Short mmCIF file of C-alpha atoms in Angstrom, two decimals:
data_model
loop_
_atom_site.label_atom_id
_atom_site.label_comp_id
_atom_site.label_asym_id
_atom_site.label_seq_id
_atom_site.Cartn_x
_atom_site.Cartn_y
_atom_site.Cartn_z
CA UNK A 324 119.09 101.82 87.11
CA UNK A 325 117.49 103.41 83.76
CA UNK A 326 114.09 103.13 84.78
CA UNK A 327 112.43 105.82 83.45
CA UNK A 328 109.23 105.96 85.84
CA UNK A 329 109.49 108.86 88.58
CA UNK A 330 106.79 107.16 90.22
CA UNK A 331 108.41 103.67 90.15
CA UNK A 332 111.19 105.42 91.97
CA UNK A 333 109.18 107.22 94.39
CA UNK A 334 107.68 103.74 95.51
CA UNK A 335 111.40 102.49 95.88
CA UNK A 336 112.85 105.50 97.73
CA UNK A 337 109.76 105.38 100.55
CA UNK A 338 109.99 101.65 100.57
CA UNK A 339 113.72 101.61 101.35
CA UNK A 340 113.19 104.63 104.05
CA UNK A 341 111.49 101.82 106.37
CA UNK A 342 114.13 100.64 108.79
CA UNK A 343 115.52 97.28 108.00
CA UNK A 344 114.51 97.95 104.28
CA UNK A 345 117.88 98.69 101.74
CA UNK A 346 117.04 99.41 98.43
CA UNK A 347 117.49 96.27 96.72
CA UNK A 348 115.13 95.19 99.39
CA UNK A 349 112.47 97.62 98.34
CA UNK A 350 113.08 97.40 94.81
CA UNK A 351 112.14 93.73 95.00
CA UNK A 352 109.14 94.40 97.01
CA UNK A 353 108.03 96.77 94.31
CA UNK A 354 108.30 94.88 91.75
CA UNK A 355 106.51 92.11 93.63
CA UNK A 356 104.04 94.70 93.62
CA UNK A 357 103.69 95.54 89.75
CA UNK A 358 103.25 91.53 89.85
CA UNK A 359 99.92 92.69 91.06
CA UNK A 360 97.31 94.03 89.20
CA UNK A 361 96.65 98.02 89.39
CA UNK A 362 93.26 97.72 92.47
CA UNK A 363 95.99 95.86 94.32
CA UNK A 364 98.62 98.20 94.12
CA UNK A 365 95.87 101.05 94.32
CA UNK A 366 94.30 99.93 97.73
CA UNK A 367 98.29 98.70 98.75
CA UNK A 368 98.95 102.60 98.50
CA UNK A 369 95.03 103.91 100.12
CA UNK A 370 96.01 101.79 103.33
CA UNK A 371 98.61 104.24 104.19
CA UNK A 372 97.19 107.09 103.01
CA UNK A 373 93.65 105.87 104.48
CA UNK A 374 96.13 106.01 107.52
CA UNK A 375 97.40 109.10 107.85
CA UNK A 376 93.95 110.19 107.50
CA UNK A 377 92.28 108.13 110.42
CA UNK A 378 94.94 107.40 112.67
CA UNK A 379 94.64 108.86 116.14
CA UNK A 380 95.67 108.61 119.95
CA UNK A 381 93.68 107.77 123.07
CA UNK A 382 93.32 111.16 124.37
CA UNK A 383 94.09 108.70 127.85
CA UNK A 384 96.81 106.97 127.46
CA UNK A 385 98.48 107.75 123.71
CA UNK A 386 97.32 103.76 122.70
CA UNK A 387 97.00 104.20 118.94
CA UNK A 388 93.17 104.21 118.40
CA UNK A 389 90.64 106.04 115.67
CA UNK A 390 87.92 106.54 118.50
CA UNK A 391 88.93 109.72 121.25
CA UNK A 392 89.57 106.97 123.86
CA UNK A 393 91.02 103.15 123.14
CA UNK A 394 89.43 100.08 123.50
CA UNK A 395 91.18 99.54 126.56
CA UNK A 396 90.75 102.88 128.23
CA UNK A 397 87.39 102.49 127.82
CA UNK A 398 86.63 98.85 128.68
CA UNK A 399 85.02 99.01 132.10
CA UNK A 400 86.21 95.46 133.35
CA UNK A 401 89.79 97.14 133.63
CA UNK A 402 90.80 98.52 136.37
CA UNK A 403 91.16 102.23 136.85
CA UNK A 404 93.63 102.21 139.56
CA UNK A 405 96.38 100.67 137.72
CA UNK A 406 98.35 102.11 135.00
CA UNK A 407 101.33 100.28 133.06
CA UNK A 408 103.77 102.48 131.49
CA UNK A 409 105.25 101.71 128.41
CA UNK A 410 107.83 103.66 125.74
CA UNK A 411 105.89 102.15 122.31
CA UNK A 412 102.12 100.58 121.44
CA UNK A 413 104.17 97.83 120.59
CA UNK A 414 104.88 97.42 124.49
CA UNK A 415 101.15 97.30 124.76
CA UNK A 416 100.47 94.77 122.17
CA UNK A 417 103.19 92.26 123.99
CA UNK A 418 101.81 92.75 127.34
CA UNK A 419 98.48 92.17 126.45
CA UNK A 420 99.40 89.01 124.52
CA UNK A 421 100.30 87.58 127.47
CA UNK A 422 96.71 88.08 129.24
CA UNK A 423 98.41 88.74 132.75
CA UNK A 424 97.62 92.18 133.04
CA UNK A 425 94.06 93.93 133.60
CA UNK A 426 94.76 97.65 134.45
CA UNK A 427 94.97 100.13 131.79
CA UNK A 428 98.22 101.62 130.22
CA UNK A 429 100.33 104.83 129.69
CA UNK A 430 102.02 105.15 126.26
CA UNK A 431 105.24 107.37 126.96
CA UNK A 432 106.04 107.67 122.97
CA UNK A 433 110.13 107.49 123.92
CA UNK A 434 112.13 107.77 126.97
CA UNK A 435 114.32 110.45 128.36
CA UNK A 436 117.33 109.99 126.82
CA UNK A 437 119.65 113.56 127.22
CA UNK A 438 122.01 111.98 124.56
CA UNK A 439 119.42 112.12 121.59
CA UNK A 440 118.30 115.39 122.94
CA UNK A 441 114.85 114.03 124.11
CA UNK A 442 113.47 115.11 127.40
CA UNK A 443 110.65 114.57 129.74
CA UNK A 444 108.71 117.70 127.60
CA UNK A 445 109.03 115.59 124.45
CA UNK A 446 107.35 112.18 125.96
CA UNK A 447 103.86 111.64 127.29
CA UNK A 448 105.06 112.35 131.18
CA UNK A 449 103.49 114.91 132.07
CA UNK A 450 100.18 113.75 130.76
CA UNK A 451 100.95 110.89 132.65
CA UNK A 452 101.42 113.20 136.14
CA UNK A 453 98.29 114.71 135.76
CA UNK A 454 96.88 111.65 134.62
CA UNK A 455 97.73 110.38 137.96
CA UNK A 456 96.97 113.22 140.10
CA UNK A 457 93.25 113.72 138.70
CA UNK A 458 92.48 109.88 138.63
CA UNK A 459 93.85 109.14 142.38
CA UNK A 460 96.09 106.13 140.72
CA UNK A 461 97.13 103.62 143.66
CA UNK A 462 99.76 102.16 141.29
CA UNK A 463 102.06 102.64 138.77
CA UNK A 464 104.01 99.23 137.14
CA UNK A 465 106.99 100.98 134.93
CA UNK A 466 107.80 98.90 132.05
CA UNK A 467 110.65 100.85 130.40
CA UNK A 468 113.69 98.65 128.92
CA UNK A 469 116.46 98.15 131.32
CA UNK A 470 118.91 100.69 129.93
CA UNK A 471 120.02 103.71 131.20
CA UNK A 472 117.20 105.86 129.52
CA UNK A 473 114.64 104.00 130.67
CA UNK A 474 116.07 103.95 134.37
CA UNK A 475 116.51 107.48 134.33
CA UNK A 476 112.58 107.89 133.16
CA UNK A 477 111.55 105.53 136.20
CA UNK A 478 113.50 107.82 138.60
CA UNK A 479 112.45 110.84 137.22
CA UNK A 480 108.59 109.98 137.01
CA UNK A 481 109.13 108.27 140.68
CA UNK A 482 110.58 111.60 141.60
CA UNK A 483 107.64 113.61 140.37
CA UNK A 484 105.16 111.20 142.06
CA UNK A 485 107.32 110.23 145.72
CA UNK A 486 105.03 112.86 147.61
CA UNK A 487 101.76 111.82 146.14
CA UNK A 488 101.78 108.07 148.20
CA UNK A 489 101.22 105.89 145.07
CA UNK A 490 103.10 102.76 144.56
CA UNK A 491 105.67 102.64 141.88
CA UNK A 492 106.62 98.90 140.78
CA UNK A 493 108.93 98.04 138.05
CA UNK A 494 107.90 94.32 136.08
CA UNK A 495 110.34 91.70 137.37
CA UNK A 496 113.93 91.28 135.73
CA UNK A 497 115.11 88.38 136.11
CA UNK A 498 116.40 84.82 134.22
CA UNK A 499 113.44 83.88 131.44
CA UNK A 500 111.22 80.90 131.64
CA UNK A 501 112.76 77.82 129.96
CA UNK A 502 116.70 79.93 129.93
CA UNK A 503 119.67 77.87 131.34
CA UNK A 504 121.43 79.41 134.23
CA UNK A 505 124.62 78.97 132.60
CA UNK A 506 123.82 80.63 129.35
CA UNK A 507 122.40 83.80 131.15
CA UNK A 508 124.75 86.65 131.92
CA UNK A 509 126.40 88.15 135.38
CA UNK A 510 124.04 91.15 135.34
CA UNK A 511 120.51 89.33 134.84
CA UNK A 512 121.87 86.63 137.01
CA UNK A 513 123.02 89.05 139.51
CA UNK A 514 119.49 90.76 139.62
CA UNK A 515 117.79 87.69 139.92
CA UNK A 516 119.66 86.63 143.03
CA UNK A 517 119.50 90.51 144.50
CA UNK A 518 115.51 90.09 143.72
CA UNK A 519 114.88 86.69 144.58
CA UNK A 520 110.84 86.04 145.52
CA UNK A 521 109.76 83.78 148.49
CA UNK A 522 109.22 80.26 147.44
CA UNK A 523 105.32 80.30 148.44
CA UNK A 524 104.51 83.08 145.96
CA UNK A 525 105.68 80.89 142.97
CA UNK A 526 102.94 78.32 144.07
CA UNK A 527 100.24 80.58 143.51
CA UNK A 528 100.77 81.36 139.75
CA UNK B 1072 96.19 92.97 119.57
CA UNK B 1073 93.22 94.90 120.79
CA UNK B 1074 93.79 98.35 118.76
CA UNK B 1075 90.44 99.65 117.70
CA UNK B 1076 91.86 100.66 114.95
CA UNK B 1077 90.44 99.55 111.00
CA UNK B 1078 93.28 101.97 109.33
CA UNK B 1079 95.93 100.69 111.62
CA UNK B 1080 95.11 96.66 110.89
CA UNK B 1081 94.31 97.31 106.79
CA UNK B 1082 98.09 98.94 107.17
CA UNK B 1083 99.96 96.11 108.69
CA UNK B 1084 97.96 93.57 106.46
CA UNK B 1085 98.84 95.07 103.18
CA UNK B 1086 102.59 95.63 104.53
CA UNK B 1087 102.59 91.87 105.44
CA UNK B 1088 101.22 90.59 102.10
CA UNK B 1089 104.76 91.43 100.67
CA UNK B 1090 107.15 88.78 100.63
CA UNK B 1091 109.60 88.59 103.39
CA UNK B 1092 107.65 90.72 106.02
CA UNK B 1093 105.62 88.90 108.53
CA UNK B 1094 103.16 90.10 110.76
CA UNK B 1095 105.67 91.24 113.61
CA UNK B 1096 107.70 93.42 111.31
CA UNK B 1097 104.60 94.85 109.30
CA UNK B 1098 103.42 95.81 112.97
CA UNK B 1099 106.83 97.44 113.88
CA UNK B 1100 107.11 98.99 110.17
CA UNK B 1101 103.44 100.84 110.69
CA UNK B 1102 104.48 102.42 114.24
CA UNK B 1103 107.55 103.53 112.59
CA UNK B 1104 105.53 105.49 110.03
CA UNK B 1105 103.29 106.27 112.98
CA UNK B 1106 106.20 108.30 114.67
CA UNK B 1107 106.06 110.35 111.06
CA UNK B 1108 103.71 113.37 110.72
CA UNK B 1109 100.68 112.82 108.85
CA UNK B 1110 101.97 114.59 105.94
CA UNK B 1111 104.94 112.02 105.62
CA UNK B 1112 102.49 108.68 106.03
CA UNK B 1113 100.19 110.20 103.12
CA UNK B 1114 103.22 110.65 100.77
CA UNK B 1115 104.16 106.99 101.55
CA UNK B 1116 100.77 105.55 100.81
CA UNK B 1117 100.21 107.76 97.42
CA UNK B 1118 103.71 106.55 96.12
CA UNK B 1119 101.74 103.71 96.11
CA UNK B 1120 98.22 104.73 94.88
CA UNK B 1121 100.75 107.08 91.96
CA UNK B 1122 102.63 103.92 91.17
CA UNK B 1123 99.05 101.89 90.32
CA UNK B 1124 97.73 104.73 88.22
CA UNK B 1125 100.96 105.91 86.33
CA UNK B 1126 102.75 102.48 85.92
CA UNK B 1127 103.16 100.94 82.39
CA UNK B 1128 105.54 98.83 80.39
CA UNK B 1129 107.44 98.72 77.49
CA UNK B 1130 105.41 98.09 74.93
CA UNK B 1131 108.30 96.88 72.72
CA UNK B 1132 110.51 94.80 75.71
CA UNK B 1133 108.05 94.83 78.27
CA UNK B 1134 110.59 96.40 80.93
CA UNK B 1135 109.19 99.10 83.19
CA UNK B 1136 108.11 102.62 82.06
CA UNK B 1137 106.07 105.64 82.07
CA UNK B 1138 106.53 106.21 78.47
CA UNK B 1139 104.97 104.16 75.75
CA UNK B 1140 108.68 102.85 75.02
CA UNK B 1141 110.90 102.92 77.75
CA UNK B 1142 114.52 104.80 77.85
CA UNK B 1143 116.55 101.48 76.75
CA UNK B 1144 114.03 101.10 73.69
CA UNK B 1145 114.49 104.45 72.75
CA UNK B 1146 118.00 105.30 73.02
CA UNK B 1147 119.91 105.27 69.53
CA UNK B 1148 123.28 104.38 70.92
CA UNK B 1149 121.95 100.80 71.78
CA UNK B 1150 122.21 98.11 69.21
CA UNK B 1151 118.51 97.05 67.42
CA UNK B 1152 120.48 93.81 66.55
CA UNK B 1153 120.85 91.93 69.68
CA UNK B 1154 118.18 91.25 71.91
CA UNK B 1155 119.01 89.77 75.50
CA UNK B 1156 115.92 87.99 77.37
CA UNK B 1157 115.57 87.82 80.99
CA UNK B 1158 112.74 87.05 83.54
CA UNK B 1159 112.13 90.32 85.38
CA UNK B 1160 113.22 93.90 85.50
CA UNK B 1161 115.39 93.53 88.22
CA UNK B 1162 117.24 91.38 85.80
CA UNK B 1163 118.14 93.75 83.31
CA UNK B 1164 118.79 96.41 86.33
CA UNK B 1165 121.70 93.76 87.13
CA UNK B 1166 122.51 93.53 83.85
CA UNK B 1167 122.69 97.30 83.54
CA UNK B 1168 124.94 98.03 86.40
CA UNK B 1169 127.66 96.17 84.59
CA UNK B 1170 127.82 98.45 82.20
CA UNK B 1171 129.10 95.60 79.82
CA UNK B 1172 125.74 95.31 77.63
CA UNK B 1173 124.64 97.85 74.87
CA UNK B 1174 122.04 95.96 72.94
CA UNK B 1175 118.20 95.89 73.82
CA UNK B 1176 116.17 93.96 76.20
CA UNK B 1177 113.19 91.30 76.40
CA UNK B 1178 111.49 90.71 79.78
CA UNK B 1179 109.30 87.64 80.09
CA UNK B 1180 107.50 88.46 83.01
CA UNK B 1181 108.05 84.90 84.17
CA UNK B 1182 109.47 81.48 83.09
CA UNK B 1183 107.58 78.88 81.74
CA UNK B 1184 106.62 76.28 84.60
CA UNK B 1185 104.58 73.54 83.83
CA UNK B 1186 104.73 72.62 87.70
CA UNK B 1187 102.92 76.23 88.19
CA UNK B 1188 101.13 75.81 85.20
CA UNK B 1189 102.61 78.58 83.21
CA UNK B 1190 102.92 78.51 80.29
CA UNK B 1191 103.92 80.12 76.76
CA UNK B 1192 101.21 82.00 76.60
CA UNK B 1193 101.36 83.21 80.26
CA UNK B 1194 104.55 85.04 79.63
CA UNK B 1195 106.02 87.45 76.78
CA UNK B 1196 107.62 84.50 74.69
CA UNK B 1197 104.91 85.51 71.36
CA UNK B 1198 106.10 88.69 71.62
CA UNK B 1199 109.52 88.18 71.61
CA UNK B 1200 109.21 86.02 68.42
CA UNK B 1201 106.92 88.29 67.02
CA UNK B 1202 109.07 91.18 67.58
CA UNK B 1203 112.74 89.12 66.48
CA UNK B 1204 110.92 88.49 63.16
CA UNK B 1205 109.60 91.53 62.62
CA UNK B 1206 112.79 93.83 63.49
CA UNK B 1207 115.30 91.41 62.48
CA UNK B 1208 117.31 90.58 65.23
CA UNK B 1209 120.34 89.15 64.11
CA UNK B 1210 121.09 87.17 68.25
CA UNK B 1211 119.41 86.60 71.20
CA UNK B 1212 120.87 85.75 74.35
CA UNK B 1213 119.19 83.96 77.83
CA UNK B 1214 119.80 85.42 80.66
CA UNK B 1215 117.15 83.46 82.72
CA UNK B 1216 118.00 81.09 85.64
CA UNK B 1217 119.50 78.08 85.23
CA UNK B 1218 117.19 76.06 86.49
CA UNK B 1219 114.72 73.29 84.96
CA UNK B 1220 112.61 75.80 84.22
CA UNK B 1221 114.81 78.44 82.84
CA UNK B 1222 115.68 76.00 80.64
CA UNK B 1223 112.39 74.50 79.01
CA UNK B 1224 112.31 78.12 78.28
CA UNK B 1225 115.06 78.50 76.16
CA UNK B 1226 114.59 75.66 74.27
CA UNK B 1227 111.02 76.20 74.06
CA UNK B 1228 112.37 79.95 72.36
CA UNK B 1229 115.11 78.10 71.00
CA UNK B 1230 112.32 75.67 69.11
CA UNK B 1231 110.40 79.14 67.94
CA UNK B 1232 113.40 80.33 65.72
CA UNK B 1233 115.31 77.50 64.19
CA UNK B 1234 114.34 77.79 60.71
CA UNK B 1235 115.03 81.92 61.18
CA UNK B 1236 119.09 81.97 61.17
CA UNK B 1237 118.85 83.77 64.37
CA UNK B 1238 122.36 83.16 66.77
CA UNK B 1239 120.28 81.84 69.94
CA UNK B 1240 123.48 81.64 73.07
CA UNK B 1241 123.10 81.99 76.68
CA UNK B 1242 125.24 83.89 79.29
CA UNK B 1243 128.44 81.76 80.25
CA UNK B 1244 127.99 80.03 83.49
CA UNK B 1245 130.91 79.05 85.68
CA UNK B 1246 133.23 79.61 88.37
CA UNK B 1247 132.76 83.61 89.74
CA UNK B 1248 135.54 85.96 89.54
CA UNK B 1249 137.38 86.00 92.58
CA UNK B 1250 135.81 82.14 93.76
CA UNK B 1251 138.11 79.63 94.76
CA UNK B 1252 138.21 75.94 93.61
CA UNK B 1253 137.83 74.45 96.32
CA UNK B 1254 134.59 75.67 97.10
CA UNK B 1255 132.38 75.83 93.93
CA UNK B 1256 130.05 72.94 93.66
CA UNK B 1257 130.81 70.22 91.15
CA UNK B 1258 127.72 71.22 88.19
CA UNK B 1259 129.34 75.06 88.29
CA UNK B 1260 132.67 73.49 87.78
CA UNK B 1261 131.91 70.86 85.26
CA UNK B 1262 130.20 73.63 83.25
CA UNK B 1263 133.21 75.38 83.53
CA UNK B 1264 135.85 72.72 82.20
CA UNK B 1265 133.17 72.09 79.69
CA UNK B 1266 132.74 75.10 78.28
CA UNK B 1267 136.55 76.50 78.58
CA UNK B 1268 137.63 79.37 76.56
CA UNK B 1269 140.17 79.95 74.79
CA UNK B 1270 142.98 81.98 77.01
CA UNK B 1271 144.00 84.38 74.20
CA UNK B 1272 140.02 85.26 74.59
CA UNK B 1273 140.67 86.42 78.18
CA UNK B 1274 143.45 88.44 77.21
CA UNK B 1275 141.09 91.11 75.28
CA UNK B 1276 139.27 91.98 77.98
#
């Protein structure tokens, strides 16, 4: 590549440092770019840095919001005594697409996961103890992925909590709505069968 | 997506405006950043804003560069007399990493496409001829697509220079080095047979 255009590069290099972006990828994209006319690639550039700037957590629950507390911490038709707890804002974003849920959330940031070195001190857990302490919580609905980091974060925040007397749920595993029991595998099977629900409780969704 | 959040929502728009990234991925792409420090988003977003502000072109071939005349223009080891004309700058990138080409370049910016309603004057075709009569070129060769389009374009440049004795050829098209038979469609193949070479030819190579 004899482009002679530091800046041209520099665009490439923190294009192609997004995962899922190679650098053909994000040489493409900037050129796409240049296709644009210079307020376009100006403002393209001032969102991120416009960004960095603004960006903030909910002091609350770590929900990515530019006021001190999120729209959802501080909507008053949520409940209070209810608090989901999810790894990424992302997690947030799904579950409140699906309108179920009206409690309020806890973003971890990341699970405990001794492998990659990151424990409970490096996620929102503690925050999330006192959280629960100060605000006399009556339940907490863990909604970590099912691997072995996220079960290990669900025992060790159920540990912390066991004396306090709050209920700790997990959301249901199970088969997915619309899957083919032959097409799911033995272990979400398996859980679905270990967890099964009484019939009657079906009838009132 | 309830995030209270201006910064947040300009960020994932602008990332999804580019081609191939939809709204999901722009979402997951700005929480990646997110995970950054601040210092590392605002480096991301003025690549961006530096890009607007410091990108030029060419102004002899068009290609990209912070320099009046970019580093293929003005390197003395590169033939004056042959000109090769492609569509974009990733093109002559391509071109480039095959190390087989040591003449100058001509990009077009575009092709021209009736159906789109470009045309001649949309894209860099004056230019060229301008700049073929006024340096002397002594050949040109298309490297665009080979597509309807691609084509109206090089006769259209074709048409231009006629009465100039200028060699006018195009980049052979046929079966890819290392293809098989079997598996090439019949136009690719056709053009092949048609446009054999002769096999002491190969032998220099």
């Amino acid at each position: 590549m004899q482009i002679s255009s530091s800046s041209f590069h520099n665009a490439v290099d923190q294009l192609s440092s997004l995962p899922g972006i190679g650098k053909k990828t994000a040489l493409r994209l900037v050129l796409h770019l240049l296709n644009k006319n210079g307020k376009e690639i100006h403002d393209f550039g001032a969102a991120f840095t416009d960004l960095a700037e603004h960006i903030n957590y909910c002091k609350n629950c770590f929900y990515i919001s530019e006021t001190e507390t999120c729209s959802i911490c501080s909507n008053e038709n949520r409940s209070e005594n209810i608090i989901c707890v999810v790894e990424t804002a992302l997690d947030v974003i799904a579950i409140e697409n699906t309108n179920q849920y009206k409690g309020k959330y806890h973003v971890l940031g990341g699970i405990i996961s001794p492998m990659e070195g990151i424990g409970p001190s490096d996620i929102k857990v503690n925050e999330l103890i006192e959280r629960v302490k100060s605000q006399g919580t009556e339940e907490l609905i863990m909604a970590l992925s099912t691997t072995m980091e996220g079960d290990a974060t669900n025992f060790y925040i159920y540990k912390k909590l066991k004396d306090l007397n709050i209920k700790v749920s997990t959301i249901a595993r199970g088969i997915g709505i619309g899957d083919e029991l032959e097409y799911t595998d033995e272990l979400t099977l398996g859980r679905s069968i270990l967890n099964r629900i009484p019939f009657e409780n079906t009838l009132t969704l």
